Amino acid sequence: MSNVKDYINGTVEEMRDKVSWPTFKELQNSSVLVLIGSLVFALVVGAMDFVFDSSLTWFYNQF
């Protein structure tokens, strides 16, 4: 049981003293970057889906 207590205490100490936590401004910037990246990715995938759907519809209508 002592090992578990030592592990938890060590984890809490490391999270409190040794981890460098980002500032609120850094979190905001990262969130905006992820949002923009997600939107760009969604637009690219949507455009590819539209092109493939249109191409296959045209192809199958030829027969």
CSV table of C-alpha atoms in Angstrom, one decimal:
chain,number,residue,atom,x,y,z
A,1,MET,CA,0.0,0.0,0.0
A,2,SER,CA,3.0,2.3,0.6
A,3,ASN,CA,4.1,1.9,-3.0
A,4,VAL,CA,0.7,3.2,-4.3
A,5,LYS,CA,0.8,6.1,-1.9
A,6,ASP,CA,4.3,7.0,-3.0
A,7,TYR,CA,3.3,6.8,-6.6
A,8,ILE,CA,0.3,9.1,-6.2
A,9,ASN,CA,2.4,11.6,-4.2
A,10,GLY,CA,5.1,11.5,-6.8
A,11,THR,CA,2.6,12.0,-9.6
A,12,VAL,CA,0.9,15.0,-7.8
A,13,GLU,CA,4.3,16.6,-7.1
A,14,GLU,CA,5.4,16.2,-10.7
A,15,MET,CA,2.2,17.6,-12.1
A,16,ARG,CA,2.4,20.6,-9.7
A,17,ASP,CA,6.1,21.4,-9.9
A,18,LYS,CA,7.7,20.0,-13.0
A,19,VAL,CA,5.0,20.3,-15.7
A,20,SER,CA,5.0,23.5,-17.7
A,21,TRP,CA,1.3,24.4,-18.1
A,22,PRO,CA,0.3,26.6,-21.1
A,23,THR,CA,-1.1,30.1,-20.4
A,24,PHE,CA,-4.7,30.9,-21.3
A,25,LYS,CA,-3.6,32.9,-24.3
A,26,GLU,CA,-1.6,29.9,-25.6
A,27,LEU,CA,-4.6,27.6,-25.1
A,28,GLN,CA,-6.8,30.1,-27.1
A,29,ASN,CA,-4.2,30.2,-29.9
A,30,SER,CA,-4.0,26.5,-30.0
A,31,SER,CA,-7.8,26.1,-30.0
A,32,VAL,CA,-8.2,28.5,-32.9
A,33,LEU,CA,-5.4,26.7,-34.9
A,34,VAL,CA,-7.2,23.3,-34.3
A,35,LEU,CA,-10.5,24.8,-35.3
A,36,ILE,CA,-9.1,26.3,-38.6
A,37,GLY,CA,-7.3,23.1,-39.4
A,38,SER,CA,-10.5,21.0,-38.8
A,39,LEU,CA,-12.5,23.3,-41.1
A,40,VAL,CA,-9.9,23.2,-43.8
A,41,PHE,CA,-9.7,19.4,-43.6
A,42,ALA,CA,-13.5,19.1,-43.7
A,43,LEU,CA,-13.7,21.4,-46.7
A,44,VAL,CA,-11.0,19.3,-48.5
A,45,VAL,CA,-12.8,16.0,-47.7
A,46,GLY,CA,-16.2,17.5,-48.7
A,47,ALA,CA,-14.8,18.8,-52.0
A,48,MET,CA,-13.2,15.4,-52.8
A,49,ASP,CA,-16.6,13.7,-51.9
A,50,PHE,CA,-18.4,16.1,-54.3
A,51,VAL,CA,-16.0,15.5,-57.1
A,52,PHE,CA,-16.0,11.7,-56.7
A,53,ASP,CA,-19.8,11.6,-56.4
A,54,SER,CA,-20.2,13.8,-59.5
A,55,SER,CA,-17.7,11.8,-61.5
A,56,LEU,CA,-19.3,8.4,-60.6
A,57,THR,CA,-22.8,9.7,-61.3
A,58,TRP,CA,-21.7,10.9,-64.7
A,59,PHE,CA,-19.9,7.6,-65.4
A,60,TYR,CA,-22.8,5.5,-64.4
A,61,ASN,CA,-25.3,7.6,-66.4
A,62,GLN,CA,-23.2,6.9,-69.5
A,63,PHE,CA,-24.5,3.2,-69.6
